[in-house]
Short mmCIF file of C-alpha atoms in Angstrom, two decimals:
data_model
loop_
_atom_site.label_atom_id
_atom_site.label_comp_id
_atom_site.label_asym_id
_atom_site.label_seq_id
_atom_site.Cartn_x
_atom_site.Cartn_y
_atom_site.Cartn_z
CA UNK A 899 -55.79 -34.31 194.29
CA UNK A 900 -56.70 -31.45 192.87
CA UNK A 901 -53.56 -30.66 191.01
CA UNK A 902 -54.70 -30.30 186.85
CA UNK A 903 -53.39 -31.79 184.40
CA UNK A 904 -52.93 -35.63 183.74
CA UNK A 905 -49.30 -35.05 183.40
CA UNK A 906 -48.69 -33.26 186.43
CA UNK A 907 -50.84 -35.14 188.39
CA UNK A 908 -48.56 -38.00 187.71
CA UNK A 909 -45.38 -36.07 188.48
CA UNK A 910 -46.66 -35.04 191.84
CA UNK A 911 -47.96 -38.42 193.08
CA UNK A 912 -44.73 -39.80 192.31
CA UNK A 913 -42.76 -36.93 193.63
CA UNK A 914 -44.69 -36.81 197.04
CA UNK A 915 -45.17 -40.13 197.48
CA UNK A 916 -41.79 -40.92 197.15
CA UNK A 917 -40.49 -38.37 199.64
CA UNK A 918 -42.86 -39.54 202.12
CA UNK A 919 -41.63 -43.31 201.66
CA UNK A 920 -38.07 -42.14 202.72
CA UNK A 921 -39.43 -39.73 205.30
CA UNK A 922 -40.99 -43.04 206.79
CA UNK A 923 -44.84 -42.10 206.70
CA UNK A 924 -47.04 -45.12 207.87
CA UNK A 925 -53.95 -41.13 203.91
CA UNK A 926 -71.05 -47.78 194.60
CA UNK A 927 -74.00 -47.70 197.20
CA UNK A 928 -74.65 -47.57 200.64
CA UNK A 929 -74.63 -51.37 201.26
CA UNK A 930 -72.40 -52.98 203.84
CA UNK A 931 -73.50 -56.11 201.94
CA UNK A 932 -71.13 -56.05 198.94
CA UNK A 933 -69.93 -59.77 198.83
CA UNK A 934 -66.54 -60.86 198.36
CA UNK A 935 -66.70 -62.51 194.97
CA UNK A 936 -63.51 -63.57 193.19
CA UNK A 937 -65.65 -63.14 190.23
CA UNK A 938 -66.28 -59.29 190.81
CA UNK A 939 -64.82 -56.77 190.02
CA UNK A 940 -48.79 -46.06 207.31
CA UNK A 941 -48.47 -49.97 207.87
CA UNK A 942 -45.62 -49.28 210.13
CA UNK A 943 -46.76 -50.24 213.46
CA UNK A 944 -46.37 -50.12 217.26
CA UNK A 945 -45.93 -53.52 219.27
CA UNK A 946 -49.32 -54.48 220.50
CA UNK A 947 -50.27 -56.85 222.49
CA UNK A 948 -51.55 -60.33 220.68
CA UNK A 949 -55.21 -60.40 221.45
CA UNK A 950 -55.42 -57.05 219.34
CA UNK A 951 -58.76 -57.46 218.01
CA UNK A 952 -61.63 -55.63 215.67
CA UNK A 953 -64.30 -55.91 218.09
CA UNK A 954 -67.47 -53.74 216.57
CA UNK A 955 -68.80 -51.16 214.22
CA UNK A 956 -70.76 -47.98 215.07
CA UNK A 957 -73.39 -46.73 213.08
CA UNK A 958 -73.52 -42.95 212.82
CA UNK A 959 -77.07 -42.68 213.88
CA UNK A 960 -75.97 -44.48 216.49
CA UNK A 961 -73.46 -42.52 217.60
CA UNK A 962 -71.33 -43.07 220.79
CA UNK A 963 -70.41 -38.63 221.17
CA UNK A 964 -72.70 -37.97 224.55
CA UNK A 965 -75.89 -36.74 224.14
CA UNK A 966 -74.94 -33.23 225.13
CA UNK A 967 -72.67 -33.14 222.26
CA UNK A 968 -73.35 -30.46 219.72
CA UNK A 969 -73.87 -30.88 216.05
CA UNK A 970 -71.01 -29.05 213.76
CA UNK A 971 -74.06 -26.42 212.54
CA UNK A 972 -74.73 -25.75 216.29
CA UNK A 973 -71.59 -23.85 217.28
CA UNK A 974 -70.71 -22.59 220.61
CA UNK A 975 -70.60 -18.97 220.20
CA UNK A 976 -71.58 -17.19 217.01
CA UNK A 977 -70.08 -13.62 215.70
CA UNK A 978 -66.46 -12.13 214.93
CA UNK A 979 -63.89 -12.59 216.92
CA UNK A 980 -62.47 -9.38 218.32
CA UNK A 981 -59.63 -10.20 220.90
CA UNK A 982 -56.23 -10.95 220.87
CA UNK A 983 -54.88 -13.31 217.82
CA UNK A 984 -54.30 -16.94 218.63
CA UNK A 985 -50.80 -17.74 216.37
CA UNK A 986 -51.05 -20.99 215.27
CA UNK A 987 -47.61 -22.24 213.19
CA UNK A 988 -48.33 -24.23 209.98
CA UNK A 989 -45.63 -26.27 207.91
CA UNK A 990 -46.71 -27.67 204.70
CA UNK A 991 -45.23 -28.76 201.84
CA UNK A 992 -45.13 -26.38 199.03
CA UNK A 993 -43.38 -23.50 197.03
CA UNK A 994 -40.95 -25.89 194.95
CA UNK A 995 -41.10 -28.06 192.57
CA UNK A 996 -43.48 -30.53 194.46
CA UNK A 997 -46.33 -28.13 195.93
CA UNK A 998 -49.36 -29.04 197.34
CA UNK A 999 -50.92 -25.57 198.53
CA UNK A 1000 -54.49 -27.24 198.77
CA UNK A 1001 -53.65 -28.53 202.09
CA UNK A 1002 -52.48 -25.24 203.50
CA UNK A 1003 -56.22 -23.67 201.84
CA UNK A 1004 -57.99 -26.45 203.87
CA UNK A 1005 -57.03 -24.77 206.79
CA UNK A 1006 -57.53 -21.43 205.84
CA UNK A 1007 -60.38 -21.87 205.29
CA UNK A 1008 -61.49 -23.63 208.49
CA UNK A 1009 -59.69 -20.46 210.20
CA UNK A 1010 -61.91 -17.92 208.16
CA UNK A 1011 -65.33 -19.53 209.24
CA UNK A 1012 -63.96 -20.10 212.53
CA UNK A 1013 -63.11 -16.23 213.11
CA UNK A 1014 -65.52 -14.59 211.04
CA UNK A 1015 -68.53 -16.84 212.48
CA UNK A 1016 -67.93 -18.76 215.13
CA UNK A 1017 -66.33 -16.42 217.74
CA UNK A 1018 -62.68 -17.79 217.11
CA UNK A 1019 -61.49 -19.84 220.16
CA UNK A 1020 -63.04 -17.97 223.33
CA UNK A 1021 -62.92 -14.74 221.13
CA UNK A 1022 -59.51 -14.73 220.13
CA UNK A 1023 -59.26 -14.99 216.01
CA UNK A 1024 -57.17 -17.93 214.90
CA UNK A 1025 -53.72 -16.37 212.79
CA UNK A 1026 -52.53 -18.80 210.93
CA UNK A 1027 -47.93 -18.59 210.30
CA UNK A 1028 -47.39 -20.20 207.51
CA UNK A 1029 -43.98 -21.78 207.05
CA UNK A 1030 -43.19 -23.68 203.64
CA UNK A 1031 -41.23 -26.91 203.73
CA UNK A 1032 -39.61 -28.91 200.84
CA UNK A 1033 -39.29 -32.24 202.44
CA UNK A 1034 -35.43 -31.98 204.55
CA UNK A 1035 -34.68 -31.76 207.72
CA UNK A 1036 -33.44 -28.29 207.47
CA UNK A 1037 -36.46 -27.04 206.28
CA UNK A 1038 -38.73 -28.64 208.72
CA UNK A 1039 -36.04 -27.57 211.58
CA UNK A 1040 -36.05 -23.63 210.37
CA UNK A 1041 -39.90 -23.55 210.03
CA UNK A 1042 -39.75 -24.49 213.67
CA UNK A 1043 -37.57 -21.97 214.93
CA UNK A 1044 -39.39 -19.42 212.70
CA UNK A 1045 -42.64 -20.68 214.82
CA UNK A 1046 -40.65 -19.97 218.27
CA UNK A 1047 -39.60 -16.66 216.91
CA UNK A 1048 -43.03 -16.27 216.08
CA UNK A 1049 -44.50 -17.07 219.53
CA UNK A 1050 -47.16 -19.16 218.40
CA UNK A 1051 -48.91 -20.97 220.87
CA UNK A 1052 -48.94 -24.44 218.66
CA UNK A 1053 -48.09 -26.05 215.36
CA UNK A 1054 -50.37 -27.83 213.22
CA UNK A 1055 -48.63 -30.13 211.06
CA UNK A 1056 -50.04 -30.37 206.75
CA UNK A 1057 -47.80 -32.37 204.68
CA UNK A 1058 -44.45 -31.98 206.02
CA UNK A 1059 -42.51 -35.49 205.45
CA UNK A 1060 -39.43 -34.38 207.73
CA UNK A 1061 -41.81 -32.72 210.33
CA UNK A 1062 -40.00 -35.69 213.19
CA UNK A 1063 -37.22 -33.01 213.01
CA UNK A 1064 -39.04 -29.69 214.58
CA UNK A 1065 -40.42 -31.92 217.24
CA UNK A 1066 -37.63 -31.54 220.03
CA UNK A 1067 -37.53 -27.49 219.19
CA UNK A 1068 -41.40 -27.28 219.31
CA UNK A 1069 -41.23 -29.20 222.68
CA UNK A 1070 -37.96 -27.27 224.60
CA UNK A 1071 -39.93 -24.07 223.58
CA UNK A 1072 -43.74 -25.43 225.10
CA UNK A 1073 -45.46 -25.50 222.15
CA UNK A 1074 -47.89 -28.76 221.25
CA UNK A 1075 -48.16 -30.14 218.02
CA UNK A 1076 -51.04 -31.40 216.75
CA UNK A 1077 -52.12 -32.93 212.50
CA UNK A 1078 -53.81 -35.66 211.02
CA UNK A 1079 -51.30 -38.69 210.38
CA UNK A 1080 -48.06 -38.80 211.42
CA UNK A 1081 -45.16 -38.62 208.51
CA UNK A 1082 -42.52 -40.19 210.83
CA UNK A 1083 -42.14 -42.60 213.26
CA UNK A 1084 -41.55 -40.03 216.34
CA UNK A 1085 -44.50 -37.99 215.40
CA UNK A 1086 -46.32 -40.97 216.90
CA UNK A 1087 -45.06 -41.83 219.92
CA UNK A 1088 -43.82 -37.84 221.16
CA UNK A 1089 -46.20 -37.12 224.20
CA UNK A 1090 -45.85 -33.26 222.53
CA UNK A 1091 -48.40 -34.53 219.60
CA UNK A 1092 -51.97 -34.95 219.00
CA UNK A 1093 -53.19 -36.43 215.63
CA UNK A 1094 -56.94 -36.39 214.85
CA UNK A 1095 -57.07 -38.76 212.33
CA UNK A 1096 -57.25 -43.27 212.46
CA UNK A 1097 -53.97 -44.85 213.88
CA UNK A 1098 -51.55 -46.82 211.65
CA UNK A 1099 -52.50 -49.97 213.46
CA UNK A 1100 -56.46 -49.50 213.38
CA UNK A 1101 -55.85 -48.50 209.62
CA UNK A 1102 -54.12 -52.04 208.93
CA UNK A 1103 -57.23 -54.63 211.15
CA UNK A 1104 -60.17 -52.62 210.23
CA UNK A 1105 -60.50 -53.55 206.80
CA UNK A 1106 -59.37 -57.55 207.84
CA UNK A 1107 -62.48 -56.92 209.48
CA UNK A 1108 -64.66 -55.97 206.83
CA UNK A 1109 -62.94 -58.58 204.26
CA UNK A 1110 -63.66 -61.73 206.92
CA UNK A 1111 -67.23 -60.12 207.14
CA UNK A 1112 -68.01 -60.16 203.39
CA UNK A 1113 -66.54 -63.94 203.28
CA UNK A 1114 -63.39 -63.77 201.89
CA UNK A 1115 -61.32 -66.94 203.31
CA UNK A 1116 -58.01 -66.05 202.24
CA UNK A 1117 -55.88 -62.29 202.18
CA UNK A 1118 -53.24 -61.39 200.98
CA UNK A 1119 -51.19 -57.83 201.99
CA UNK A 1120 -48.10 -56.05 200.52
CA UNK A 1121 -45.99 -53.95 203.11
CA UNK A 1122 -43.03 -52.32 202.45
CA UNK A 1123 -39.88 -54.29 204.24
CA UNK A 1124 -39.04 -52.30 207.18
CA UNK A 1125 -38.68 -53.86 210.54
CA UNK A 1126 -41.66 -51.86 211.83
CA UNK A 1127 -43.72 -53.62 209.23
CA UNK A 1128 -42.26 -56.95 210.16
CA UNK A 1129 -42.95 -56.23 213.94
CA UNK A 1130 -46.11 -55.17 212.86
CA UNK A 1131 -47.13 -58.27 210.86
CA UNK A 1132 -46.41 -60.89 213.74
CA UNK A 1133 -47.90 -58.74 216.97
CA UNK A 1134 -51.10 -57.72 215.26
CA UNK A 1135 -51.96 -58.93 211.68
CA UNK A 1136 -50.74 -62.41 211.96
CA UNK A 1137 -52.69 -63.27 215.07
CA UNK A 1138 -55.81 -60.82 214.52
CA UNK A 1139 -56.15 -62.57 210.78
CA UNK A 1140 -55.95 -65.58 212.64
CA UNK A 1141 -59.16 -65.00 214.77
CA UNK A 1142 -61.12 -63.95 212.37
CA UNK A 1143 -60.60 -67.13 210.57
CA UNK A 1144 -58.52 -65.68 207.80
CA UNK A 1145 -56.18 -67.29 205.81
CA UNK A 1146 -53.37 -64.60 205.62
CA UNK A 1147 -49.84 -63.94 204.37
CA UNK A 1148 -48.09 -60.92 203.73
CA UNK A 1149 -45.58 -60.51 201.03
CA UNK A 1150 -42.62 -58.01 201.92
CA UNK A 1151 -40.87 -55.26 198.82
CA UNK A 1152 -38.39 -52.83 198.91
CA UNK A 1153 -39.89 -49.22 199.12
CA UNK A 1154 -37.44 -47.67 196.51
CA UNK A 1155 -37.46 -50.88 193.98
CA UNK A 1156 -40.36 -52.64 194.13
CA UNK A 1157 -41.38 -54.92 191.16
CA UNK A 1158 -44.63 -55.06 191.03
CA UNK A 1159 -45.21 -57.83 188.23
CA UNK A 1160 -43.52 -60.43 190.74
CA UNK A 1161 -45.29 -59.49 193.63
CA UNK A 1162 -48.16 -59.94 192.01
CA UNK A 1163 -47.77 -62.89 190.72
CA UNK A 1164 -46.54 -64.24 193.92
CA UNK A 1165 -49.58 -62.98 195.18
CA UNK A 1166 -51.72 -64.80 193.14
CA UNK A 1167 -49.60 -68.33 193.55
CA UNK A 1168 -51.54 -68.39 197.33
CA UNK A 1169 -55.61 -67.99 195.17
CA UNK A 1170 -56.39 -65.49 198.08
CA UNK A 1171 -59.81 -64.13 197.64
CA UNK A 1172 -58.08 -60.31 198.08
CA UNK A 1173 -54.95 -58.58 197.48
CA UNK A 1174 -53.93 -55.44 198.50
CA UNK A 1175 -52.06 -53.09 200.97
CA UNK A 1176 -53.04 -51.09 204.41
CA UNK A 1177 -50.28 -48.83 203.80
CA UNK A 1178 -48.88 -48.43 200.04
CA UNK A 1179 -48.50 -44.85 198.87
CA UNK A 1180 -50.06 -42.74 196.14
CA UNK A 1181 -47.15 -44.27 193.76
CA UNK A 1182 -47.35 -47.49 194.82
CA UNK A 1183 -50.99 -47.94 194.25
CA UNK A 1184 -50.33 -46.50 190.46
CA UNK A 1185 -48.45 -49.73 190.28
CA UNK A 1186 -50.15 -52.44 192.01
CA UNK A 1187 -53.25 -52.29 190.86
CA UNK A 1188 -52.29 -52.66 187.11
CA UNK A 1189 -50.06 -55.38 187.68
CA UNK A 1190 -52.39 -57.66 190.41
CA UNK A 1191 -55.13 -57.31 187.71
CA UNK A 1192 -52.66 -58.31 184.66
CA UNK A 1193 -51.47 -61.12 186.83
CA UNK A 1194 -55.12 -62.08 186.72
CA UNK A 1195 -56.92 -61.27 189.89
CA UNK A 1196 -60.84 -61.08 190.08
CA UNK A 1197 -61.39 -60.05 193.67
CA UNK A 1198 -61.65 -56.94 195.39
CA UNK A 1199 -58.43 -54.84 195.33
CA UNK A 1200 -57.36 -52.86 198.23
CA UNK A 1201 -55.68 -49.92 197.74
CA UNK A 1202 -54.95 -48.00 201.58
CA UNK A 1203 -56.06 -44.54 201.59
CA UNK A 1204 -54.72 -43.89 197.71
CA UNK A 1205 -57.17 -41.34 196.01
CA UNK A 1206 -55.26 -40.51 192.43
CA UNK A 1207 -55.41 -43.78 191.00
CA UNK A 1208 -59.53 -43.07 190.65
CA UNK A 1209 -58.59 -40.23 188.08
CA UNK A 1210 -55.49 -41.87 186.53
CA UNK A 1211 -56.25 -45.24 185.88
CA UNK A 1212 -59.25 -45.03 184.13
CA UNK A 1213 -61.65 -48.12 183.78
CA UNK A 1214 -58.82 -50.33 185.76
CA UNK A 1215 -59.38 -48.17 188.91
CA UNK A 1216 -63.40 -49.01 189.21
CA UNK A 1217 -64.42 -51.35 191.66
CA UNK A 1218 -61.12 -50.77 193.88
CA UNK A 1219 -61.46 -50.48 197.82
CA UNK A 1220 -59.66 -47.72 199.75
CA UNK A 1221 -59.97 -46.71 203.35
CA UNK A 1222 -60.66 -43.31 205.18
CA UNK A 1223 -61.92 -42.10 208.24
CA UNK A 1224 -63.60 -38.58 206.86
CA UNK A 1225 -66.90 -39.07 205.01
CA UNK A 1226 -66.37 -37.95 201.31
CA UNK A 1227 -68.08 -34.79 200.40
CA UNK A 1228 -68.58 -36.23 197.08
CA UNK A 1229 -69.86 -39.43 198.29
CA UNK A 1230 -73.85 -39.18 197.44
CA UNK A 1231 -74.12 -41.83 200.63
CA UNK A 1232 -72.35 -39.86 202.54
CA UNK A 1233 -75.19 -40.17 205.34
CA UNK A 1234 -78.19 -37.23 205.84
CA UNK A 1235 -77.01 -36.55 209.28
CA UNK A 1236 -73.60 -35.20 208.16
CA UNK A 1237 -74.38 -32.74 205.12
CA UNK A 1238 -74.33 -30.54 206.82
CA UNK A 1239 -70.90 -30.25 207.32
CA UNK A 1240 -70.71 -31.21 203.54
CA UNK A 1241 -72.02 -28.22 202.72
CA UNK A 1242 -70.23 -26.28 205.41
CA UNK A 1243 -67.25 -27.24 203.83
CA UNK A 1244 -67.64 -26.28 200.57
CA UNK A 1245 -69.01 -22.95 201.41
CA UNK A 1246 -65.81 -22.15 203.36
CA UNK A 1247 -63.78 -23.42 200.63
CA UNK A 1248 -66.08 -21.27 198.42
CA UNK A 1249 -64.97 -18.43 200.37
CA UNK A 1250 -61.73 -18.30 199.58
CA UNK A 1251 -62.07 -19.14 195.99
CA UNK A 1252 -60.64 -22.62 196.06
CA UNK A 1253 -64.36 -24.30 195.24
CA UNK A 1254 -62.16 -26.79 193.02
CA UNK A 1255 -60.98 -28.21 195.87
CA UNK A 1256 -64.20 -29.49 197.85
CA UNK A 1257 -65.72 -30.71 194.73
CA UNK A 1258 -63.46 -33.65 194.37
CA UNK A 1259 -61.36 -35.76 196.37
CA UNK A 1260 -58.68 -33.73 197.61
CA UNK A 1261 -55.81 -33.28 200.06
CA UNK A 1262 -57.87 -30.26 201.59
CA UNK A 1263 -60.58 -32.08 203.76
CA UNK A 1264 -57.92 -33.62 206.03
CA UNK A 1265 -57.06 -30.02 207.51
CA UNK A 1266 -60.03 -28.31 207.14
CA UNK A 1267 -61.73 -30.95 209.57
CA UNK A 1268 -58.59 -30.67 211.61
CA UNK A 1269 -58.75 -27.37 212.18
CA UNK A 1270 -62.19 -27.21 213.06
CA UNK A 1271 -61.62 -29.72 215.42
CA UNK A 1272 -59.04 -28.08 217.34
CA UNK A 1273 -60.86 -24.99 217.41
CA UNK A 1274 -64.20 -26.78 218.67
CA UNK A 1275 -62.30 -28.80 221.29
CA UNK A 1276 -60.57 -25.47 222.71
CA UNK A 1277 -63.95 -23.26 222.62
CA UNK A 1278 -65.66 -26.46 224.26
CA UNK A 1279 -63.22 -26.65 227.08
CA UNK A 1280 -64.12 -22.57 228.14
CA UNK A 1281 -61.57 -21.15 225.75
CA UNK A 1282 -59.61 -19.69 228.78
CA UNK A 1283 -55.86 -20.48 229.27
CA UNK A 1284 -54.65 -21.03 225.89
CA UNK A 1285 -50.92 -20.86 226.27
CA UNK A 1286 -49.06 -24.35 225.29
CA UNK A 1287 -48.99 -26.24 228.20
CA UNK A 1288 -53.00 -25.80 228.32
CA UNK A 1289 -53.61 -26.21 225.14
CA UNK A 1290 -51.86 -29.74 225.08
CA UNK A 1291 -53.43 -30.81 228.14
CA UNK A 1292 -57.06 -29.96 226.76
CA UNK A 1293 -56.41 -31.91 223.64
CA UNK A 1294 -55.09 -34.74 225.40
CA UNK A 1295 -58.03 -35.26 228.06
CA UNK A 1296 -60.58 -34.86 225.17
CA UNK A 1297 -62.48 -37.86 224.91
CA UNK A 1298 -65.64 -39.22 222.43
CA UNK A 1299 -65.38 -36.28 220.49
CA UNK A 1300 -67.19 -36.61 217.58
CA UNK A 1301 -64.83 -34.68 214.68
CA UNK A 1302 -65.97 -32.79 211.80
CA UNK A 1303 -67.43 -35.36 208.82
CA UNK A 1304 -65.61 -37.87 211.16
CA UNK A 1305 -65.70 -40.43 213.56
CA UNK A 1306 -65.91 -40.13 217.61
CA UNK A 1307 -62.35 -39.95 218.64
CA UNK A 1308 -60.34 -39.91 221.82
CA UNK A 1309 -56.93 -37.99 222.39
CA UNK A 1310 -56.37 -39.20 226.26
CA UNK A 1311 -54.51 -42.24 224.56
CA UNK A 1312 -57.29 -44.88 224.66
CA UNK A 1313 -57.81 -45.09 221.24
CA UNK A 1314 -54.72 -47.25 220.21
CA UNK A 1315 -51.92 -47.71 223.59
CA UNK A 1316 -48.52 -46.15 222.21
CA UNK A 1317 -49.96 -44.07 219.38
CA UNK A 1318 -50.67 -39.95 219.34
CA UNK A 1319 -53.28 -41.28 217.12
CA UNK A 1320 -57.13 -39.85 218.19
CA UNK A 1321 -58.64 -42.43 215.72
CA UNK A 1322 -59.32 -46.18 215.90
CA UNK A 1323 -62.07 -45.76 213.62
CA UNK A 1324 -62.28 -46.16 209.34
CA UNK A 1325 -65.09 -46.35 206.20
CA UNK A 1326 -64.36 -48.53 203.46
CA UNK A 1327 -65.16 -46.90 200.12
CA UNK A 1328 -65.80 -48.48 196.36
CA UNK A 1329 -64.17 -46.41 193.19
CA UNK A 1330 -66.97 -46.09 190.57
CA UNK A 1331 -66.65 -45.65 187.00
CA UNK A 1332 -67.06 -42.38 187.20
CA UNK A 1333 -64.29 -41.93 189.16
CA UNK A 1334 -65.78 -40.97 192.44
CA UNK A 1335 -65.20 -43.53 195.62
CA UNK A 1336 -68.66 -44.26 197.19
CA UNK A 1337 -68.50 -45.51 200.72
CA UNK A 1338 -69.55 -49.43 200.75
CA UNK A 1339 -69.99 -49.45 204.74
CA UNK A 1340 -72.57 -47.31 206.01
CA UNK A 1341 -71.04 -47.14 209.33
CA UNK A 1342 -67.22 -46.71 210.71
CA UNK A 1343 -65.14 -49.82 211.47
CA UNK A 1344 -63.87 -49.67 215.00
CA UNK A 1345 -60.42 -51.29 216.18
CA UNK A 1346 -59.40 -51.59 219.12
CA UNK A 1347 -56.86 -53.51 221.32
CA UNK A 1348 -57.22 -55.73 223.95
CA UNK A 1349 -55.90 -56.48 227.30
#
């Protein structure tokens, strides 16, 4: 994700992925025809009820966002902003030995298109407080204080695997959080929180979904053995497989020692038709995928929302499935109606020299769109009141918003009961040979719960 070098590219996946694991995080062609063809080439969850189901997909020219909706190169007010600064806290992980600043540019550069162009957030600039973490408590827990010293009025969250720590400080002190996925297991329940991106649920029944619709008959999943996963397995995948006529088991593996050669070939003792994961990390993937296709599986691969394993693995990464719920910028079927917030986004990368970042798959997308949606939500809403306790209740009473290269989402808690997720909604993409993952359903995947 944008970090060079082969070598240090594996150093960091290993490095982050592995902190994230212990921090207890849960992210060719335009055909939704591909066939499932044995002869081709975060999930911890909340207790749902049983008749969880994926009940439809939404085209994006179809799009459920209300007609009065505007498009992201229509915004609200145009201009500098001129009035008082906005301080919004950011915690990322970077600084040390494991660094990923590319997350933290994301955002920046959302921030300098939203000020410089777009009239901030009803005139007030955005300032960004940045606050470096390295993955402990302490870190996470002296960012936030730093924030309150700071007197921002809210926290956006980038990679910060021990973020579950700030969250009582950040909610004594009134100020909401809000991110894309949650990297621990408070961060999605705390009524203080707002995510933007697909919850950990949706993210493991959507692609079910899409496997049962391409005609596989039998799936097999690996999930890390946590009780949450367990839980997880027996409220929601167990019966959901189960109506959609799948055959379905899910083999369990220890998150610090997993050996992938056995799982695999346990995997392939049941024949299923695909093998694969809703929730491995970067590292994980680096491992699995190998060792399910040396135990000799044809079928599609799923790989969760890994990304490095397309630059890494070489020819053994084409034809693998991962999930997302962003359209790629690099995806050439990404679809007409949304470049032009491909090209918005590389021009405000552009403009703070970090072009490297937007032209391949990279950590940087997640924040830019979530920044740009928590400014448009705001400046939507009147961009009046924007101390804490407003700014929380806005986000959580937004509802079919469509977000930036996104998905409609809802924050008022419809989207997935329990979760500070926005998202139920996810795109299922194909790794070519050339490295690039090219979206294989032309419309998002929608999951939601029932009853």
């Amino acid at each position: 994700m944008g970090v060079p070098g082969m070598r240090s590219q594996r150093v960091l996946v290993a490095a982050v992925a592995a902190l994230i694991a212990l921090a207890g995080c849960s992210d060719d062609g335009q055909s939704s025809t591909t066939s499932v063809d044995k002869g081709s080439t975060s999930t911890a969850g909340s207790t749902v009820d049983s008749s969880t189901t994926v009940v439809e997909t939404s085209s994006p020219a179809e799009s459920t966002t209300p007609a009065a909706a505007r498009a992201w190169d229509d915004p609200v007010k145009t201009g500098a902003a001129t009035g008082e600064p906005l301080k919004i806290g950011f915690s990322n992980l970077e600084g040390g030995a494991i660094s990923l600043p590319e997350v933290r540019y994301g955002a920046e550069a959302a921030v300098k298109l939203i000020n410089e162009k777009r009239n901030g957030v009803g005139g007030r600039p955005i300032e960004l407080v940045p606050c470096a973490v390295d993955a402990s408590p302490e870190s996470s827990v002296d960012c936030a204080n730093k924030f309150v010293e700071a007197g921002v009025q809210a926290v956006e969250l980038g990679v910060d695997p021990s973020a579950d720590a700030m969250l009582p400080i950040l909610s004594d002190a009134g100020i909401p959080v809000f991110g894309h996925a949650a990297f621990g297991p408070q961060q999605r329940q705390d009524p203080n929180v707002v995510l933007f991106g697909v919850s950990a649920p949706a993210a493991g029944l959507g692609p079910l979904q899409y496997f049962a619709e391409q005609g596989a008959k039998s799936v097999v999943y690996f999930l890390a053995d946590t009780p949450s996963s367990r839980d997880f397995t027996d409220s929601v995948l167990d019966p959901s497989a189960k109506s959609l006529g799948l055959k379905f088991k899910v083999i369990y593996y220890s998150a610090t020692a997993a050996d992938w050669s056995v799982l695999a070939a346990t995997a392939m003792s049941e024949n299923p038709d695909v093998i694969g994961s809703p929730s491995a990390s970067e590292v994980d993937c680096l491992s699995m995928i190998p060792a399910v296709q040396t135990a000799g599986h044809k079928g599609p691969i799923f790989a969760a929302a890994c990304s490095l394993f397309s630059t890494i693995l070489g020819p053994a990464a084409v034809g693998v499935l991962t999930y997302s719920d962003l359209w790629s910028p690099t995806d050439p079927n990404t679809p007409a109606d949304r470049q032009a917030e491909v090209a918005m986004y590389k021009d405000a990368m552009k403009a703070i020299d970090q072009s490297q970042f937007a032209e391949k798959d990279s950590f940087a997308l997640g924040w830019f769109a979530d920044t740009m949606n928590f400014a448009r939500i705001l400046t939507e809403d009147g961009g009046g009141d924007l101390s804490g306790s407003a700014i929380l209740k806005t986000l959580k009473s937004t509802k079919n918003f469509e977000g930036f290269l996104g998905p409609v989402i809802s924050c008022d808690g419809s989207a997935w009961k329990g979760e500070t997720a926005c998202g139920n909604q996810l795109l299922l993409f194909k790794t070519t040979e050339s490295g690039v993952r090219n979206a294989v359903t032309d419309k998002f995947i929608v999951v939601s719960p029932q009853g």
